[in-house]
XYZ file of C-alpha atoms in Angstrom:
411
model
C -35.094 1.828 15.147
C -37.205 4.006 12.978
C -36.330 7.600 11.970
C -38.394 9.269 14.649
C -36.932 7.359 17.555
C -33.482 7.806 16.112
C -33.831 11.469 15.619
C -35.354 11.874 19.245
C -32.419 9.816 20.730
C -29.825 12.062 19.115
C -31.707 15.047 20.110
C -31.753 13.825 23.836
C -28.089 12.952 23.787
C -27.422 16.557 22.485
C -29.765 18.062 25.124
C -27.805 16.115 27.778
C -24.364 17.308 26.537
C -25.589 20.753 26.590
C -27.317 20.593 29.944
C -30.529 21.805 28.758
C -33.359 22.228 31.195
C -36.002 19.378 30.949
C -38.921 21.771 30.400
C -37.314 23.351 27.229
C -36.051 20.001 26.101
C -39.710 18.707 26.017
C -40.795 21.806 24.445
C -38.427 21.603 21.663
C -39.482 18.055 20.700
C -43.206 18.712 20.436
C -44.077 20.039 16.844
C -45.518 23.622 16.739
C -48.484 22.263 14.574
C -49.687 19.258 12.446
C -52.018 19.607 9.872
C -54.113 16.779 8.186
C -56.425 17.427 5.299
C -58.656 15.431 3.039
C -57.970 16.065 -0.727
C -60.652 14.852 -3.020
C -60.238 15.158 -6.698
C -62.027 14.051 -9.929
C -59.914 11.524 -11.671
C -59.499 11.597 -15.523
C -62.235 8.915 -15.966
C -64.852 10.924 -13.947
C -64.505 8.875 -10.709
C -63.758 10.721 -7.440
C -60.596 9.863 -5.410
C -59.713 11.049 -1.879
C -56.138 11.307 -0.494
C -54.924 12.370 2.904
C -52.421 15.288 2.835
C -50.522 16.750 5.892
C -47.987 19.140 7.082
C -45.987 18.847 10.237
C -44.500 22.200 11.384
C -42.019 21.571 13.871
C -40.450 24.922 15.241
C -40.386 28.606 14.197
C -38.211 29.975 16.900
C -35.412 31.005 14.300
C -37.605 31.923 11.557
C -40.274 30.559 9.004
C -40.486 26.832 8.745
C -39.061 25.154 5.830
C -39.168 21.660 4.386
C -40.287 19.440 1.400
C -43.448 18.010 0.307
C -43.507 14.335 -0.687
C -45.944 12.314 -2.902
C -45.615 8.820 -1.891
C -47.809 5.973 -0.965
C -46.557 5.334 2.534
C -46.181 8.878 3.872
C -45.926 7.735 7.338
C -46.817 10.491 10.187
C -43.855 9.284 12.282
C -41.368 9.537 9.493
C -42.688 13.177 8.443
C -42.453 14.097 12.152
C -38.780 12.954 12.302
C -37.916 14.754 8.911
C -39.600 18.092 10.078
C -37.422 17.848 13.297
C -34.333 17.173 11.293
C -35.106 20.266 9.285
C -35.153 22.473 12.396
C -31.664 21.179 13.434
C -30.229 21.213 9.925
C -31.193 24.751 9.257
C -29.675 25.862 12.596
C -26.401 23.890 11.889
C -25.777 25.901 8.597
C -27.095 29.140 10.450
C -29.892 29.953 8.028
C -32.999 31.764 9.560
C -35.437 28.864 9.298
C -37.220 26.343 11.442
C -38.361 22.813 10.350
C -41.342 21.531 8.438
C -42.216 18.517 6.362
C -45.387 17.217 4.538
C -46.808 15.193 1.798
C -49.717 13.404 0.237
C -50.313 9.575 0.586
C -50.494 8.733 -3.136
C -48.504 6.963 -6.052
C -47.494 9.747 -8.167
C -46.568 7.304 -11.026
C -50.258 6.164 -11.237
C -51.649 9.652 -11.638
C -51.746 11.629 -14.800
C -50.105 15.012 -14.997
C -53.631 16.767 -14.940
C -54.606 14.514 -11.926
C -51.354 15.588 -10.065
C -52.097 19.119 -10.806
C -55.670 18.842 -9.467
C -54.541 17.117 -6.208
C -51.578 19.774 -5.834
C -54.097 22.595 -6.143
C -56.594 21.101 -3.721
C -53.845 20.573 -1.108
C -52.908 24.121 -1.558
C -56.378 25.305 -1.043
C -56.433 23.271 2.139
C -53.364 24.765 3.670
C -52.823 28.106 2.143
C -53.621 29.922 5.288
C -50.914 27.803 7.184
C -48.028 28.330 4.848
C -46.572 31.654 3.639
C -43.517 33.670 2.942
C -42.929 34.482 6.616
C -44.683 31.288 8.000
C -43.861 28.086 6.171
C -42.032 27.735 2.817
C -42.404 24.287 1.121
C -39.996 22.792 -1.316
C -39.955 19.698 -3.536
C -39.154 16.194 -2.006
C -39.672 12.727 -3.223
C -42.380 12.371 -5.959
C -42.480 16.155 -6.250
C -40.513 18.587 -8.555
C -40.218 22.209 -9.778
C -43.623 21.873 -11.788
C -45.289 20.826 -8.407
C -43.888 24.019 -6.759
C -45.050 26.180 -9.786
C -48.752 24.857 -9.103
C -48.420 25.603 -5.375
C -47.347 28.984 -6.308
C -50.071 29.648 -8.617
C -52.652 28.440 -6.372
C -51.486 30.284 -3.272
C -51.130 33.474 -5.305
C -54.910 33.310 -6.116
C -55.602 33.963 -2.557
C -52.586 36.083 -1.445
C -51.395 37.980 -4.533
C -48.201 37.108 -6.413
C -45.898 35.371 -3.845
C -42.785 33.866 -5.592
C -41.081 33.366 -2.228
C -43.935 30.994 -0.875
C -42.165 27.919 -2.168
C -38.468 27.181 -3.291
C -37.212 24.810 -5.924
C -39.278 26.602 -8.524
C -38.551 26.580 -12.337
C -36.053 29.389 -13.158
C -38.730 31.174 -15.273
C -40.845 31.654 -12.005
C -38.126 32.888 -9.884
C -36.189 29.613 -9.219
C -32.462 30.129 -8.352
C -29.619 29.163 -10.611
C -27.641 26.452 -9.000
C -30.608 24.939 -7.031
C -30.672 21.729 -8.999
C -27.100 20.820 -8.189
C -27.310 22.350 -4.633
C -27.489 19.255 -2.391
C -24.902 17.244 -4.367
C -22.601 20.472 -4.436
C -23.040 20.869 -0.678
C -22.021 17.223 -0.190
C -18.771 17.710 -1.981
C -17.966 21.116 -0.207
C -18.709 19.213 3.197
C -16.438 16.238 2.041
C -13.719 18.731 1.048
C -14.024 20.412 4.444
C -13.747 16.977 6.339
C -10.869 15.760 4.154
C -8.871 19.016 4.613
C -9.265 18.422 8.257
C -7.448 15.152 7.961
C -4.858 16.504 5.537
C -6.343 14.896 2.560
C -8.008 15.855 -0.676
C -10.481 14.425 -3.253
C -7.933 13.602 -5.962
C -6.245 11.113 -3.655
C -9.470 9.263 -2.682
C -11.689 6.477 -4.083
C -15.495 7.002 -3.702
C -18.538 4.679 -3.726
C -21.886 6.256 -4.189
C -25.212 4.488 -3.367
C -27.974 6.173 -5.276
C -27.764 7.985 -8.683
C -30.599 10.331 -8.564
C -30.408 14.011 -8.291
C -27.952 14.190 -5.293
C -25.788 11.175 -6.135
C -25.320 12.009 -9.799
C -24.426 15.621 -9.072
C -21.931 14.520 -6.276
C -20.383 11.938 -8.620
C -20.052 14.466 -11.368
C -18.376 17.132 -9.162
C -16.012 14.572 -7.404
C -15.009 13.328 -10.949
C -14.388 17.039 -12.167
C -12.141 17.409 -9.120
C -10.015 14.368 -9.959
C -11.625 11.832 -7.364
C -12.032 8.189 -8.396
C -15.528 6.986 -8.176
C -15.208 3.287 -8.280
C -18.809 2.047 -7.823
C -22.228 3.337 -7.952
C -25.782 1.960 -7.784
C -29.285 2.842 -8.279
C -32.791 0.981 -7.791
C -31.924 -1.040 -11.119
C -28.509 -2.229 -10.195
C -24.806 -1.431 -9.398
C -21.741 -0.902 -11.593
C -18.011 -0.988 -10.533
C -14.736 -0.183 -12.197
C -11.636 -0.425 -9.902
C -9.801 2.100 -12.163
C -12.654 4.598 -11.788
C -15.950 4.946 -13.616
C -16.248 7.451 -16.597
C -18.974 9.522 -14.883
C -20.053 11.853 -17.803
C -20.626 8.729 -19.830
C -22.511 7.064 -17.046
C -24.781 10.206 -16.553
C -25.419 10.230 -20.315
C -26.377 6.773 -20.201
C -28.892 7.044 -17.405
C -30.300 10.191 -19.125
C -30.865 8.107 -22.155
C -32.018 4.808 -20.582
C -33.457 6.167 -17.320
C -31.303 3.795 -15.214
C -27.990 2.634 -14.642
C -28.160 -1.037 -15.701
C -26.571 -2.172 -18.778
C -23.779 0.481 -18.689
C -20.746 -1.031 -20.413
C -18.152 1.193 -18.883
C -17.845 -1.270 -15.803
C -18.929 -4.656 -14.524
C -22.286 -5.268 -12.994
C -22.250 -6.036 -9.290
C -24.726 -7.036 -6.522
C -26.267 -3.685 -4.963
C -26.096 -5.075 -1.777
C -22.327 -5.504 -1.980
C -21.981 -1.837 -2.742
C -22.113 -0.624 0.916
C -19.141 -2.934 1.968
C -17.138 -2.540 -1.329
C -13.574 -1.393 -0.980
C -13.094 2.530 -1.048
C -11.974 5.435 1.041
C -15.238 7.482 0.988
C -18.594 6.056 1.015
C -21.525 8.362 0.186
C -25.023 6.996 0.696
C -27.424 9.095 -1.314
C -30.530 6.920 -1.254
C -32.780 5.643 1.526
C -32.531 5.797 5.204
C -31.556 2.915 7.340
C -29.092 1.377 4.761
C -26.094 0.985 7.165
C -27.380 -1.205 10.130
C -26.092 -3.785 12.560
C -26.054 -6.613 9.977
C -23.645 -4.685 7.507
C -21.794 -2.205 9.558
C -18.938 -4.497 10.579
C -18.259 -5.309 7.016
C -17.910 -1.632 5.684
C -14.437 -0.954 4.581
C -14.628 2.824 3.857
C -12.762 5.133 6.088
C -15.113 8.021 5.647
C -19.028 7.906 5.490
C -20.728 11.234 4.066
C -24.363 10.784 4.909
C -26.056 12.593 1.635
C -29.292 10.555 2.371
C -31.367 11.405 5.509
C -30.638 8.995 8.242
C -28.778 6.297 6.247
C -26.979 4.990 9.563
C -28.965 3.285 12.111
C -27.764 4.051 15.856
C -26.532 0.433 16.293
C -24.410 0.738 13.074
C -23.273 4.202 14.227
C -21.606 2.521 17.351
C -19.954 -0.330 15.330
C -18.690 2.157 12.889
C -17.279 4.481 15.315
C -15.655 1.680 17.317
C -13.982 0.656 14.020
C -12.606 4.224 13.564
C -14.859 5.223 10.701
C -15.440 8.873 10.408
C -19.248 9.724 9.878
C -20.210 13.260 8.433
C -23.894 13.450 9.612
C -26.931 13.938 7.362
C -28.073 17.187 9.182
C -24.781 18.828 7.939
C -23.660 16.887 4.810
C -26.994 17.280 2.856
C -27.740 20.808 3.983
C -26.762 22.250 0.594
C -30.317 22.056 -0.510
C -31.940 23.916 2.004
C -28.992 26.624 2.095
C -29.564 27.342 -1.661
C -33.464 27.079 -0.976
C -32.685 30.035 1.513
C -30.652 31.883 -1.136
C -33.851 31.509 -3.505
C -36.197 32.778 -0.955
C -33.775 35.750 -0.317
C -33.587 36.459 -4.170
C -37.438 36.407 -4.399
C -38.030 38.587 -1.397
C -35.462 41.215 -2.817
C -36.811 40.789 -6.412
C -33.153 40.544 -7.464
C -31.603 37.423 -8.771
C -27.982 36.257 -8.467
C -25.513 34.857 -10.970
C -24.862 31.015 -10.526
C -21.270 31.613 -9.540
C -22.361 33.791 -6.336
C -24.902 31.055 -5.420
C -21.971 28.320 -5.566
C -19.507 30.660 -3.712
C -21.978 31.570 -0.959
C -22.978 27.798 -0.634
C -19.285 27.113 -0.085
C -18.932 29.770 2.507
C -21.920 28.518 4.511
C -20.831 24.905 4.388
C -17.312 25.524 5.389
C -18.183 27.992 8.173
C -20.703 25.296 9.397
C -17.996 22.504 9.460
C -15.625 24.810 11.692
C -18.436 25.435 14.073
C -19.228 21.805 14.296
C -15.511 21.031 14.886
C -15.653 23.564 17.758
C -18.560 21.834 19.246
C -16.820 18.478 19.028
C -13.875 19.949 21.031
C -15.861 21.589 23.670
C -18.063 18.586 24.330
C -15.491 15.824 23.311
C -17.921 14.200 21.065
C -18.564 12.621 17.547
C -19.246 14.653 14.487
C -22.929 13.675 14.680
C -23.361 14.968 18.249
C -21.169 18.073 17.307
C -23.764 18.858 14.568
C -26.712 18.060 17.019
C -25.353 20.050 19.788
C -24.626 22.969 17.415
C -28.292 22.927 15.945
C -30.110 22.341 19.120
C -28.089 24.873 21.082
C -28.938 27.629 18.388
C -32.767 26.808 18.569
C -32.884 26.588 22.357
C -31.106 29.821 22.716
C -33.408 31.594 20.183
C -36.390 30.079 22.123
C -35.128 31.378 25.440
C -34.453 34.822 23.977
C -37.913 35.090 22.729
C -39.219 34.320 26.018
C -40.911 31.085 25.919
C -42.206 30.934 29.605
C -44.330 34.049 29.261
């Protein structure tokens, strides 16, 4: 099942639990606006190349739309639609005043030079500048984009609208980026894990962890779990996987990946088959990589007691059913990885105020938002007698539906 139909299915189940009117249910599913633009740039060799850029803006009932921009050869409209919709529910779950959006350009960033990427980003910004804005739609980095991409968007947008640091988040610190933004998603995953374990009278030091994906989110989650005394017994990235039953030395592993650009050949553990990683023996499994990695073929073999969805949509609906029958507790992506958008919100707030926070304040506020959201999800689970995933979806959908009704959507 692809990301869009899985998201729509979860939305419909939540709408049913909430008893939403069918008219508002239909209205909430349809994106507010879809933008598709042609971006033609001169390459370094003088030839012209054309790319398709787009932005899906899903809903703005609770505030400006918010979501990443990805540069990837397979930027699929359906997937972007699903991710824009997920951003709407995710922002509502952690109760930040945003709706959802997502966008990107169909290109292979690795095949483009830095100057080509800059030209492409500027042309894309010229095409969409009147559809984004501080109080309209606030982009952020995603796959294949980074703080530098955001700096180019900010500069190009500011040529049309005057200096506007709050138009994008995930910026370099020197241009109004927030301290703590880099670690935010991984840190949010750890705060979410702590909230879930506390609910079950457990804590990080007594648990073993397996982490799939060692990019920004996976490496920060591993580092923070290690610092709290948790034992990370296996991790993987695109180049391979490494395990150590006594716990990996995470600071050494991070240093190794920084020096070599990949996990493989790390000598502090044994190499293992990356496909085995998801069914490796552990207490807590944290998928931080791609969607759809837990499916009907491997779900029955998963040995973890808890799954924390740091990636977007890592668990197929079929796997979801198999795992919940086994009694595995899944903390859903729309809550577990919301640390990134929460600290993006803090960055936007700081830019609007023109007053920057200390990193300790950013982290403290993030913990407050993540812990409060978990308590609200648990309350929804109790009142609707449902899983954590449905608890999170009903919480998010209910907030957006309520805002839509209050604004008078039928007029």
